[in-house]
CSV table of N, CA, C and O in Angstrom, one decimal:
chain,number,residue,atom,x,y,z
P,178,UNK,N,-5.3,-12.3,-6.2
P,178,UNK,CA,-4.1,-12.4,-5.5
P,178,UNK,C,-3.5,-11.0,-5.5
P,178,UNK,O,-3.1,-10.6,-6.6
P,179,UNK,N,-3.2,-10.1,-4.5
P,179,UNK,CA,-2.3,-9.3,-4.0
P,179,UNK,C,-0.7,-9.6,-4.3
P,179,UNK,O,-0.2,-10.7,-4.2
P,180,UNK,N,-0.1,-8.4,-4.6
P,180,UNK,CA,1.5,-8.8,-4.5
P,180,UNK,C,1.8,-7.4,-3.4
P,180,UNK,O,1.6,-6.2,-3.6
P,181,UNK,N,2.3,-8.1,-2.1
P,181,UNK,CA,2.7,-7.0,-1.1
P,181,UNK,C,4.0,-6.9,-0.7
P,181,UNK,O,4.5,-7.9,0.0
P,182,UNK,N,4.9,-5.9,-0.9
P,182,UNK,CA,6.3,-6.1,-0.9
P,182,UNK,C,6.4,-5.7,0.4
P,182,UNK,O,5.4,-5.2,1.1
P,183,UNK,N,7.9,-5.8,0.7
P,183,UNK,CA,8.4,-5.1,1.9
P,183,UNK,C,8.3,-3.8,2.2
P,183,UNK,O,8.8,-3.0,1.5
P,184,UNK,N,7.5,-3.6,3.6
P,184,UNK,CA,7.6,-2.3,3.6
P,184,UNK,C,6.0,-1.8,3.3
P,184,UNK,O,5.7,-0.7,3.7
P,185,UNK,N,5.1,-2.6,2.6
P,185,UNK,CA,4.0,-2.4,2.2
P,185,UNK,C,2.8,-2.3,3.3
P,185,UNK,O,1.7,-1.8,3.2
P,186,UNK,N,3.5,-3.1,4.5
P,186,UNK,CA,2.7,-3.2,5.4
P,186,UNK,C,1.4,-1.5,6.3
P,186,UNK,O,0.3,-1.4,6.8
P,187,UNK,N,2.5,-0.7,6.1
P,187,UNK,CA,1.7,0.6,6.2
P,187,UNK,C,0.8,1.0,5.4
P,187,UNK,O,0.4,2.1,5.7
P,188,UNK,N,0.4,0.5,4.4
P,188,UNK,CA,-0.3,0.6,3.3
P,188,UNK,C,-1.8,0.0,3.4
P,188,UNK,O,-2.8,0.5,3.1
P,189,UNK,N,-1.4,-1.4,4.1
P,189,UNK,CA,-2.6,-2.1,3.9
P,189,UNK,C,-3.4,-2.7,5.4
P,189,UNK,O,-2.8,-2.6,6.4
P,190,UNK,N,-4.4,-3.1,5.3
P,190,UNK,CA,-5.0,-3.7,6.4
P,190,UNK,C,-4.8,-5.0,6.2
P,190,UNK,O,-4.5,-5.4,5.0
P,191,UNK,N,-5.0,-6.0,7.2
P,191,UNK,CA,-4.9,-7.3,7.3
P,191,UNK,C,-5.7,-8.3,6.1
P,191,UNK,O,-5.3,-9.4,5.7
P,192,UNK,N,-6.8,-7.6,5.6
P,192,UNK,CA,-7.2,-7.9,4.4
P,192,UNK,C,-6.9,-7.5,3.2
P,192,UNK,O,-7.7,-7.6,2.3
P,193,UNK,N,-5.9,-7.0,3.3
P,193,UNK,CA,-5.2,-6.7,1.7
P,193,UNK,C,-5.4,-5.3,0.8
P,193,UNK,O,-4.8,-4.8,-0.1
P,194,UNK,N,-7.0,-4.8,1.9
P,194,UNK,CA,-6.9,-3.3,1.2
P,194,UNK,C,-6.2,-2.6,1.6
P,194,UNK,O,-5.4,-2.9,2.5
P,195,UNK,N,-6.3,-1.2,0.9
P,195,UNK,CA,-5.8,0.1,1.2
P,195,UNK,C,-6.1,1.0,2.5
P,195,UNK,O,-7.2,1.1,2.9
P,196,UNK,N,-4.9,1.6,3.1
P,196,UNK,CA,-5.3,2.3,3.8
P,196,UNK,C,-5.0,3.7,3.5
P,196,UNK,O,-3.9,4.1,3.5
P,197,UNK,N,-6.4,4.7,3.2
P,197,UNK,CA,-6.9,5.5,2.3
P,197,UNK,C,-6.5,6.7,3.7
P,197,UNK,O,-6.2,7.9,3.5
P,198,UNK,N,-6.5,6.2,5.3
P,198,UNK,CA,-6.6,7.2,6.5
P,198,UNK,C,-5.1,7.4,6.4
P,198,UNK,O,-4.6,6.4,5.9
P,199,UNK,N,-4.0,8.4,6.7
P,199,UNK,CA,-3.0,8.5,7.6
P,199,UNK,C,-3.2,7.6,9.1
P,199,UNK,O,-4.1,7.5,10.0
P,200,UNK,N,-2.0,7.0,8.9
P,200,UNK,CA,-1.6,6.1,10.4
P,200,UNK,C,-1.7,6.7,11.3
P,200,UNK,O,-2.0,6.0,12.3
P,201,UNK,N,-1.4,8.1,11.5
P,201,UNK,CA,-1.3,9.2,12.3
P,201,UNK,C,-1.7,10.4,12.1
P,201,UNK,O,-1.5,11.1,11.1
P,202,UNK,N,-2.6,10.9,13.3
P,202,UNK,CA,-3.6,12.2,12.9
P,202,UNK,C,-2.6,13.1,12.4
P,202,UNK,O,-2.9,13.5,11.3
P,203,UNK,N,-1.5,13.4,13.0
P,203,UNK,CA,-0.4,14.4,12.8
P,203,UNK,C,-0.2,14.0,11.6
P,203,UNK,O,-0.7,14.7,10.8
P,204,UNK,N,0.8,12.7,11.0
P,204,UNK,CA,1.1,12.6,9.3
P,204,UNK,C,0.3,14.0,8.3
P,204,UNK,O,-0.9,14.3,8.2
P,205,UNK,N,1.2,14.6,7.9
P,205,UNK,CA,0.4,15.0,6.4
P,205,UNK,C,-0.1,14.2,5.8
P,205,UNK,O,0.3,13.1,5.6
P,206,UNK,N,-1.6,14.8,5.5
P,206,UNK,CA,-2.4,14.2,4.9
P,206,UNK,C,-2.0,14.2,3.1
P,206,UNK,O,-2.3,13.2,2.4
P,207,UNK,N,-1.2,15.7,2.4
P,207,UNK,CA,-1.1,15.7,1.7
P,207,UNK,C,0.2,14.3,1.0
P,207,UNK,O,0.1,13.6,0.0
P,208,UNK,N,1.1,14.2,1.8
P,208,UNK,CA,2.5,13.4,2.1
P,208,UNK,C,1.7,12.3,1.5
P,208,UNK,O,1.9,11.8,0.4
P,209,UNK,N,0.5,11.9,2.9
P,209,UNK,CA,-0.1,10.1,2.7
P,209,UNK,C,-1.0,10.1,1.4
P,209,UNK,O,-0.6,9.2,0.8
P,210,UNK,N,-1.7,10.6,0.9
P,210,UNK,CA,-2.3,10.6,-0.4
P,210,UNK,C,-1.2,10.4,-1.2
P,210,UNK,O,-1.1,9.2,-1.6
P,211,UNK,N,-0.3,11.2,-1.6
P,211,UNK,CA,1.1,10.9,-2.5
P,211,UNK,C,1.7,9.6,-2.5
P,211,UNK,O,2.0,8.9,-3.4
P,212,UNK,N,1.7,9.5,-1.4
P,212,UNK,CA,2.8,8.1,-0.9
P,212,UNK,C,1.4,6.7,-1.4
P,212,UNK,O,1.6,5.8,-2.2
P,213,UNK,N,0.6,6.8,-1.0
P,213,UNK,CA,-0.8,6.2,-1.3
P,213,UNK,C,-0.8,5.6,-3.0
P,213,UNK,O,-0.7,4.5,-3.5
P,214,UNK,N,-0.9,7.1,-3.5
P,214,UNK,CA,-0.7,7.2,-4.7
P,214,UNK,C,0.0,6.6,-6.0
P,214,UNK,O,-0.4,6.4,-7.1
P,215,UNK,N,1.5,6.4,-5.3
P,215,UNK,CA,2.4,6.3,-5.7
P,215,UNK,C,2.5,4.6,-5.1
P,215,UNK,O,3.0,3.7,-5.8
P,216,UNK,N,2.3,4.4,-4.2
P,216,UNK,CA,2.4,2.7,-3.7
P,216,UNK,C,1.3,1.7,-5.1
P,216,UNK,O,1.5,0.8,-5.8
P,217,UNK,N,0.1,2.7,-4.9
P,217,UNK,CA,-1.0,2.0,-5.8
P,217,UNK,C,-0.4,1.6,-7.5
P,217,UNK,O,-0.1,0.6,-8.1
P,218,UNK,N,-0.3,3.0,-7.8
P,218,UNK,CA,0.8,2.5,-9.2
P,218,UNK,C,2.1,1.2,-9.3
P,218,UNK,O,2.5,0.5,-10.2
P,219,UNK,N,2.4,1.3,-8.0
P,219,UNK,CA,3.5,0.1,-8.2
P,219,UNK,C,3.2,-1.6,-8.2
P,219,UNK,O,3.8,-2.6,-8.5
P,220,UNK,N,2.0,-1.2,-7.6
P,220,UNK,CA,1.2,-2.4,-7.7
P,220,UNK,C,0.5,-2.9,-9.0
P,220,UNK,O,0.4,-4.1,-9.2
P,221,UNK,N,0.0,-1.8,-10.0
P,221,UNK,CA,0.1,-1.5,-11.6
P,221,UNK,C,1.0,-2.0,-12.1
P,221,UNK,O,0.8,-2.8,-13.0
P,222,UNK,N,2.0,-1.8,-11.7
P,222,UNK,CA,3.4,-1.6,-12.7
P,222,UNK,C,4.0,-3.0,-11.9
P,222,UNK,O,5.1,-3.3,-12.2
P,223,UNK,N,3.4,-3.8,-10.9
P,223,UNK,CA,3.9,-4.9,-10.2
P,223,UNK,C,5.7,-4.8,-9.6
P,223,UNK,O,6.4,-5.6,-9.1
P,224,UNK,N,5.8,-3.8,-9.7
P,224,UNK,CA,7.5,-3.4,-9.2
P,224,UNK,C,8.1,-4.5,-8.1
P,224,UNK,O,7.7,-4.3,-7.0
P,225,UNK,N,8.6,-5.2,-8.2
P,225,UNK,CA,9.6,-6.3,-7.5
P,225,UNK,C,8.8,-6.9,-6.6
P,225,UNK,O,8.8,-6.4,-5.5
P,226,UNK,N,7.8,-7.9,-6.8
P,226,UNK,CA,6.9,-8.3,-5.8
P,226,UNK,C,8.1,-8.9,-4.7
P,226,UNK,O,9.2,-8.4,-4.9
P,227,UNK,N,7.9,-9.6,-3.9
P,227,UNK,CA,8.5,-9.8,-2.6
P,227,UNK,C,7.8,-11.1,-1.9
P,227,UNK,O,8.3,-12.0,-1.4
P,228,UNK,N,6.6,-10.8,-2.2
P,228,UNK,CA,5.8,-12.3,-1.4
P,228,UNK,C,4.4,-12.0,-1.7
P,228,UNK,O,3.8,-10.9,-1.5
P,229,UNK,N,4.1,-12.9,-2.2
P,229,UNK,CA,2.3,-13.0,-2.8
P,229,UNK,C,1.5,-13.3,-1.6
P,229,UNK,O,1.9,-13.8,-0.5
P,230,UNK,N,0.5,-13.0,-1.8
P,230,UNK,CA,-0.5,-13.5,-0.3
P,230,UNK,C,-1.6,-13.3,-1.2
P,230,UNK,O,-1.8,-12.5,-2.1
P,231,UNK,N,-2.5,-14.6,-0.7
P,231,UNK,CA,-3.4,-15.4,-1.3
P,231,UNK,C,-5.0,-14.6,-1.0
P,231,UNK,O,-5.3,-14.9,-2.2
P,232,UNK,N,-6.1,-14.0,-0.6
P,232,UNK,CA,-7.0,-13.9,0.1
P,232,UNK,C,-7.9,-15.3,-0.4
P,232,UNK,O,-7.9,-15.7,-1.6
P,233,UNK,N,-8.7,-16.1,0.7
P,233,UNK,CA,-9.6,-17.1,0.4
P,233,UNK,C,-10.9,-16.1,0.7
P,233,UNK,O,-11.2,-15.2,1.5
P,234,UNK,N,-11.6,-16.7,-0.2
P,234,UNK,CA,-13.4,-16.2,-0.5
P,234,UNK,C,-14.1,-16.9,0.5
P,234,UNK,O,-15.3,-16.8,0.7
């Protein structure tokens, strides 16, 4: 089970992984690794889930 908060949605693909590319060729690459970085730990540290989403196998 995933916990994906608000706002998480730039983060992930429709299947719950990570999105490792910048959304945009222009975005700093260094910015999205950070921000990447820093989303991943929060998911660690579970910081205010918001809405659980299930994946089925």
């Amino acid at each position: 089970m995933n916990i994906l908060r608000r706002g998480d949605e730039k983060f992930h693909y429709s299947d719950g992984s990570h999105k490792l590319i910048p959304p945009d060729p222009d975005y700093d690459r260094e910015v999205w690794d950070e921000q990447v970085r820093q989303h991943k730990e929060g998911h660690l540290r579970n910081e205010h889930p918001k809405v659980r989403i299930q994946r089925l196998v």
